[in-house]
Structure formats: C-alpha cells, structure tokens
mmCIF file of C-alpha atoms in Angstrom:
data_model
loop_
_atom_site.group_PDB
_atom_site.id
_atom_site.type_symbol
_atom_site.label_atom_id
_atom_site.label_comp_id
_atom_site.label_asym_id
_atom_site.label_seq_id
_atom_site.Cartn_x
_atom_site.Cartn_y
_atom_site.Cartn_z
ATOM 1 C CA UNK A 1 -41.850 24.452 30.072
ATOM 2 C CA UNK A 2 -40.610 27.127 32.754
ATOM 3 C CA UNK A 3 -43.098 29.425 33.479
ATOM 4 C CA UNK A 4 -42.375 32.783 35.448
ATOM 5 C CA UNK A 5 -44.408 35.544 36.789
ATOM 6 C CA UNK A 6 -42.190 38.589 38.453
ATOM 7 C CA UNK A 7 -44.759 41.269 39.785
ATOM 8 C CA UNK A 8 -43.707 44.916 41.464
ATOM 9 C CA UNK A 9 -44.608 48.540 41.198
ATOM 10 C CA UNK A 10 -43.981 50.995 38.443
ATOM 11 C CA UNK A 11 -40.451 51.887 38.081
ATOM 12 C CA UNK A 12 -38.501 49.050 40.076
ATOM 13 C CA UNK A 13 -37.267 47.483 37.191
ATOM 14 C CA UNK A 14 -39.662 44.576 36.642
ATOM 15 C CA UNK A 15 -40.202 44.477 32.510
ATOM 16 C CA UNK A 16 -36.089 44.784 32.441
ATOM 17 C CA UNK A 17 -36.238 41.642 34.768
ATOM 18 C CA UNK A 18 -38.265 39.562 32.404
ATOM 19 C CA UNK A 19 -36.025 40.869 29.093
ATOM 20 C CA UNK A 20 -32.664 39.889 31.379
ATOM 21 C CA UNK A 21 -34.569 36.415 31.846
ATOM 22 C CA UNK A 22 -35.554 36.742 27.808
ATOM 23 C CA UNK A 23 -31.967 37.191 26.673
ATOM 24 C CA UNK A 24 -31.381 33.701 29.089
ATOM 25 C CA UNK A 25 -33.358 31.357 27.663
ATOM 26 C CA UNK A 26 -32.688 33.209 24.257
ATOM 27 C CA UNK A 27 -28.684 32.165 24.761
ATOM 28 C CA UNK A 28 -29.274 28.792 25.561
ATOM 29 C CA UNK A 29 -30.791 28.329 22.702
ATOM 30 C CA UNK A 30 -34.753 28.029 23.890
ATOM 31 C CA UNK A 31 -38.165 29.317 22.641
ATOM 32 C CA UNK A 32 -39.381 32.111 25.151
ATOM 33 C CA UNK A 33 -42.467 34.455 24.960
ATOM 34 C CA UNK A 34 -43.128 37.208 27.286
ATOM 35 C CA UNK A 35 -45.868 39.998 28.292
ATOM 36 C CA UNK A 36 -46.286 42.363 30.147
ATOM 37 C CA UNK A 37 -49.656 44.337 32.347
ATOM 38 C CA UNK A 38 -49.032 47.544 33.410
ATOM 39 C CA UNK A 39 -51.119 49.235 35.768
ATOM 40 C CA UNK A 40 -52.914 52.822 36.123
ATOM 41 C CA UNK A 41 -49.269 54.652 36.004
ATOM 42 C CA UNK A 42 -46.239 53.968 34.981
ATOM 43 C CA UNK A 43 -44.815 55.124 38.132
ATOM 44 C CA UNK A 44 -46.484 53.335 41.586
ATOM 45 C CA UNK A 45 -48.825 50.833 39.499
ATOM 46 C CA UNK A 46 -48.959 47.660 39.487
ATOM 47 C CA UNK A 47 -46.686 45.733 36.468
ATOM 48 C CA UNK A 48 -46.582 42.341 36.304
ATOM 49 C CA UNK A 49 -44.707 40.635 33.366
ATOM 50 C CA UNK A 50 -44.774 36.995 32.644
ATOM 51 C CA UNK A 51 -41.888 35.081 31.129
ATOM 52 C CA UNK A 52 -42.657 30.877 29.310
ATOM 53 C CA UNK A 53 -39.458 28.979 28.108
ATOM 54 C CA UNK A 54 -39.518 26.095 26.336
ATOM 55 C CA UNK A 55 -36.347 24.628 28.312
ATOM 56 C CA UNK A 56 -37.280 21.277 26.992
ATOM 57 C CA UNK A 57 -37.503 21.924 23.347
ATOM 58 C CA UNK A 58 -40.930 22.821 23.392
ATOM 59 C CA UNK A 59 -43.221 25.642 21.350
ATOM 60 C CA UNK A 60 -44.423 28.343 23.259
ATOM 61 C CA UNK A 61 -47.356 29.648 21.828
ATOM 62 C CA UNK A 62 -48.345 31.860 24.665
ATOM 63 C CA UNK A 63 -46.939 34.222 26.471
ATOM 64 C CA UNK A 64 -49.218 34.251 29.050
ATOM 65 C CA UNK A 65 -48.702 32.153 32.368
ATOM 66 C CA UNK A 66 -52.018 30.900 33.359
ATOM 67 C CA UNK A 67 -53.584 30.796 36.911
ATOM 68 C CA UNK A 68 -51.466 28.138 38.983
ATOM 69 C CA UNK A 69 -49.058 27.218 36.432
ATOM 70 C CA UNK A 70 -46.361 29.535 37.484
ATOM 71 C CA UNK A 71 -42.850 27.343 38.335
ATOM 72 C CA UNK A 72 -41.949 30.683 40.286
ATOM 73 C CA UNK A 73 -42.928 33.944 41.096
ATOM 74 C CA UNK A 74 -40.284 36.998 42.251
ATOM 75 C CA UNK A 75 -41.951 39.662 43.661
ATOM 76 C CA UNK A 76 -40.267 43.136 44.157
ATOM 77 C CA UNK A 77 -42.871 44.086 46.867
ATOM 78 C CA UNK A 78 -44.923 41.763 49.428
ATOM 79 C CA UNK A 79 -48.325 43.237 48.510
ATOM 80 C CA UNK A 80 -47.885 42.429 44.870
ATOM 81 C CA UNK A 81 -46.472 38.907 45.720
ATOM 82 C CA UNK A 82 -49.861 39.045 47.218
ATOM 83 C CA UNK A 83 -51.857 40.025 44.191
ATOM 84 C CA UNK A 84 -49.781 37.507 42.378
ATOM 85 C CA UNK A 85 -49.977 34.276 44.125
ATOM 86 C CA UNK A 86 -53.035 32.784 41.997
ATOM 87 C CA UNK A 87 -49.902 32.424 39.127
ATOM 88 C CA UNK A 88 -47.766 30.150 41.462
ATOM 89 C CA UNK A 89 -48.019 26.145 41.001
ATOM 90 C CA UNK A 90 -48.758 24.247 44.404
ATOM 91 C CA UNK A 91 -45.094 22.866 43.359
ATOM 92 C CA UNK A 92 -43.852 26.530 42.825
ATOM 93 C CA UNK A 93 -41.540 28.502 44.405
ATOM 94 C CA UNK A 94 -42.279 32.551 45.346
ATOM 95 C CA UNK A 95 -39.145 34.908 46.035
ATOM 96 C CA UNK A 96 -40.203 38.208 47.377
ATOM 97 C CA UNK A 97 -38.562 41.493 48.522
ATOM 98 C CA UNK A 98 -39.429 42.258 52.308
ATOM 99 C CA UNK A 99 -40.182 45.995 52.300
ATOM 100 C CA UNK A 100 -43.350 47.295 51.577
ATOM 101 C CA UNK A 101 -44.518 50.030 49.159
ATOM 102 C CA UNK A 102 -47.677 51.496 49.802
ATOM 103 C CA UNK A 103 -49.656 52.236 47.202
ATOM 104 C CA UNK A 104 -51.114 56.003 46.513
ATOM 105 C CA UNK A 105 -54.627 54.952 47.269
ATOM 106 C CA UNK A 106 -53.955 53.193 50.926
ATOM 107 C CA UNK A 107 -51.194 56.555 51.518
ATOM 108 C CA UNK A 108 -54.309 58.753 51.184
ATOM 109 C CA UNK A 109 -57.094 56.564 52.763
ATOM 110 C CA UNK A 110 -53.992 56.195 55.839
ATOM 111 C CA UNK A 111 -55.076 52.054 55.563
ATOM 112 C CA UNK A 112 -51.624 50.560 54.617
ATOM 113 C CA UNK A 113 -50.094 47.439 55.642
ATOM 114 C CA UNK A 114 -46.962 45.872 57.270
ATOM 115 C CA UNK A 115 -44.733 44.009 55.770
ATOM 116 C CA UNK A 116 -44.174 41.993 58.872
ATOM 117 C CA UNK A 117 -48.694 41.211 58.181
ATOM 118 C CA UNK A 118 -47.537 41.139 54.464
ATOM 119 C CA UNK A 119 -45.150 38.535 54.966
ATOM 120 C CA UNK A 120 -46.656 36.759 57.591
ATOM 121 C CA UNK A 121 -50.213 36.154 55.490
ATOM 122 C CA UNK A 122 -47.822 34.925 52.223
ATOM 123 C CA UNK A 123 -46.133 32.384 54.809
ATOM 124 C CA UNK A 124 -49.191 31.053 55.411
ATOM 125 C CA UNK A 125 -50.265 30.271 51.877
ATOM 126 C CA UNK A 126 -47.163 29.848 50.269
ATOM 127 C CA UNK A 127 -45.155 26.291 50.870
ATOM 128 C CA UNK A 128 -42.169 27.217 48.977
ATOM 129 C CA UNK A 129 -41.592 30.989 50.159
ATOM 130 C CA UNK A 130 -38.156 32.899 49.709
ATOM 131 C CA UNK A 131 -37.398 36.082 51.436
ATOM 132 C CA UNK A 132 -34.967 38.276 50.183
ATOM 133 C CA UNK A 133 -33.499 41.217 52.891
ATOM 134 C CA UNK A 134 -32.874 43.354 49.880
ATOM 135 C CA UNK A 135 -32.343 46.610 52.237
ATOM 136 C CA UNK A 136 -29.228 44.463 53.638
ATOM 137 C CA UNK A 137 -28.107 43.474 49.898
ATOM 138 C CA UNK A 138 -28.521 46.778 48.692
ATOM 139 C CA UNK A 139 -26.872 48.820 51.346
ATOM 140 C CA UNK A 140 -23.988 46.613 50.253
ATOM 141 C CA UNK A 141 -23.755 46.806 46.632
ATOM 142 C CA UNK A 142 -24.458 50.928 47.057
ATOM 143 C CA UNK A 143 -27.343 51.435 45.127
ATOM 144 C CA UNK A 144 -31.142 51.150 46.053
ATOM 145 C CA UNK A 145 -31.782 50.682 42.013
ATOM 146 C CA UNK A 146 -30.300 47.234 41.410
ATOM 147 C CA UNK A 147 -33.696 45.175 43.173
ATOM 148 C CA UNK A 148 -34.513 43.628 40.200
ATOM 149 C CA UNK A 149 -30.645 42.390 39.444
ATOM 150 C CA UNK A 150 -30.929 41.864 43.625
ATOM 151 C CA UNK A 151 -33.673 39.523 43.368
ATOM 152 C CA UNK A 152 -32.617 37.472 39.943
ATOM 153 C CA UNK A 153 -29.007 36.794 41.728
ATOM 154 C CA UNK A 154 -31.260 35.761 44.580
ATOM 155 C CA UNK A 155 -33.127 33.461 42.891
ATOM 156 C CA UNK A 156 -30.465 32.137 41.018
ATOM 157 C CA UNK A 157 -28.404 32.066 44.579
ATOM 158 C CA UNK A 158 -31.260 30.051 45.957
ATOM 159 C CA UNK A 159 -31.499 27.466 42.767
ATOM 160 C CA UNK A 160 -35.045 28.135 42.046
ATOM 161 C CA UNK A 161 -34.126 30.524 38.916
ATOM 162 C CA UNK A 162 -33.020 27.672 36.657
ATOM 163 C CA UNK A 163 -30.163 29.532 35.646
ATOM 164 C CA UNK A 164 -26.072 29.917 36.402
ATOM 165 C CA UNK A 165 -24.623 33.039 38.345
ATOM 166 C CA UNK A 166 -22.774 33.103 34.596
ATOM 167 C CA UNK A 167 -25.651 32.577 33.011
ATOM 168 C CA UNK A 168 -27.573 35.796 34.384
ATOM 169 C CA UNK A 169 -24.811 37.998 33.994
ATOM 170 C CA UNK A 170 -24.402 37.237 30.797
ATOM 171 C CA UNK A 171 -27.882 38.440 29.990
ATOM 172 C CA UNK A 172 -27.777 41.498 32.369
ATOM 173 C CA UNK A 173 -24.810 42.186 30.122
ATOM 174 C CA UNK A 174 -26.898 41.816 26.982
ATOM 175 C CA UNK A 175 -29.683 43.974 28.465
ATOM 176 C CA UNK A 176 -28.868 46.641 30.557
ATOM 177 C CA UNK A 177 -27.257 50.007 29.809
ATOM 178 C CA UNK A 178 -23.481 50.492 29.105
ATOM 179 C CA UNK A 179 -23.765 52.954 31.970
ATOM 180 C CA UNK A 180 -25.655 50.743 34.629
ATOM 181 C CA UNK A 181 -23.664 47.648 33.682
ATOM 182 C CA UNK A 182 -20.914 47.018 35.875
ATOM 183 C CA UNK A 183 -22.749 48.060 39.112
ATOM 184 C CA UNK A 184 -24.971 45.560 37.880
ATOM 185 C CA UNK A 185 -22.495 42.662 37.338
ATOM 186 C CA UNK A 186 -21.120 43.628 40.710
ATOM 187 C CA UNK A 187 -24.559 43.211 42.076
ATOM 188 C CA UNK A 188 -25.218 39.839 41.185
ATOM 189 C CA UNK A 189 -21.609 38.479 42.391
ATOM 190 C CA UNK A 190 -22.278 39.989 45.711
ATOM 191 C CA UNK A 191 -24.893 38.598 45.935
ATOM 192 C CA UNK A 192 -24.625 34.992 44.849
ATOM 193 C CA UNK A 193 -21.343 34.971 46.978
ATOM 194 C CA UNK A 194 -23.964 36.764 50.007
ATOM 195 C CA UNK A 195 -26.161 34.346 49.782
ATOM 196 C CA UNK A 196 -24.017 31.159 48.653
ATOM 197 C CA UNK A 197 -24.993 29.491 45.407
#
C-alpha cells in the first residue's frame, strides 16, 4: 500500500494533484481511493487530500490515510507541511514548497511566520525532509500556477513519488485542461531534467 497526503491552501492546485496521482495508479493498473478536507474557504483554507494505492495488488477500502501511516507527504506551503506531519510514517518522506503563505487570520492579528522558522522547526522533526525552491523552478517554466505539477516532478525527480517522469505526464495529460496542458508537460521535463531524476 502507498499512502499519500499532499496538503496546501485553497486554490494552489492540491485536489488536481491527488486526481493527477489518481489517473497514475489508475494506468498501472492499481486500486486507489482518495479524499479530500477542505477548509473554511475555498480560496486561502486549508485543503488537504489524501491519496491510498494498492501498488501491491491490494484492496483499498479507505480512502483515508491514518495518523503516521503516510509513505509521503508534499506540501505546497511550510505551515501546512506543518499541520500535516502527524500523516507522515517515521519511514516517510515530506516534500515541501519553501515560501510561505500567511493565512488571513495571522495577516490581520500581524503574528505570521518565516519560512526560514517554518522550515527550520520541520527540519527538526522530519528525518526524511525535501525542499523544493519552487520560486527558482517557477521563474523558469514562466508561470507561478504550475506548483502542484512543480512539486509532483519534484517528487518524482527525487524518487520518493513512486512514479516515472513518463508516468506523471501521462496522467497530467489525462487530467488537466487542453488549455493548461503543454505548459504543464513542459513543467515537469524542466524540472526532472532541473533537478536530475
């Protein structure tokens, strides 16, 4: 069983991560469940969505990942990689985005956080920890939209997704607008050739 958690704020493209990752497992032929919590607002709350395969022929009943059971976690955001971190395994692996987004409520109370403190208190209690530059990345591929494709070629890059550069294109092929599509496609090759899987 592979067992995913990707967590960001409304409107970076986190429930079209999990249905690219979907469409995957789906074309190689495994069982895969996902779901999806959305916070307060669809824009600036919290969404995480959670994504089981049954990459070993097995039935996934569930589609929810449960506390500590999560092989990896990709967060678009280091506060919600935060949040998130009681999904990852002690044997998993968490890929996050560096930049921060600060949520309405710390904006208006003026009591935000760093991502340098962000990052640095996920180093501490993460073994397995993954961070992405995804300003750099997207400054190259031209468009400040692709994070989610950004951090699934990253992950795949890395060899913690369990997939093939082919593999995910494939599915972001399958699942992303006509329009959107080949700025997407470009986005994971740069990437994977960025970052050298």
């Amino acid at each position: 069983m592979r067992n995913i958690v990707l967590t960001g704020v409304g409107g970076q493209g986190t429930v079209l991560a999990a249905k690219v990752l979907a469409q995957a497992a789906e074309a190689r032929g495994w069982q895969v469940r996902t779901a999806e919590t959305i916070g307060m607002s669809q824009r600036g709350g919290s969404v995480v969505s959670h994504v089981r395969m049954g990459n070993a022929g097995e039935t996934v009943s569930s589609p929810l990942v449960a506390r500590g059971q999560a092989d990896l976690v990709i967060a678009f955001e280091p506060g919600e990689a935060a949040r998130c971190l009681r999904f990852l395994s002690s044997a998993g692996t968490l890929v996050t985005a560096s930049r921060a987004i600060q949520p309405v409520t710390a904006a208006l109370a003026q009591s935000g956080y760093s991502s340098a403190s962000a990052l640095a208190a996920l180093r501490e209690r993460c073994d397995s920890l993954i961070v992405v530059d995804e300003a750099l990345l997207l400054a190259d591929i031209g468009n400040p939209k692709a994070l989610n494709v950004v951090l699934l070629a990253s992950a795949c890059a890395k060899g913690v997704l369990g997939l093939t550069a082919d593999e995910l294109k494939s599915a972001v092929a399958a699942c992303v607008k006509p329009r959107f599509r080949d700025m997407n496609l470009a986005a994971v090759d740069r990437v994977v050739s960025r970052i050298g899987a």
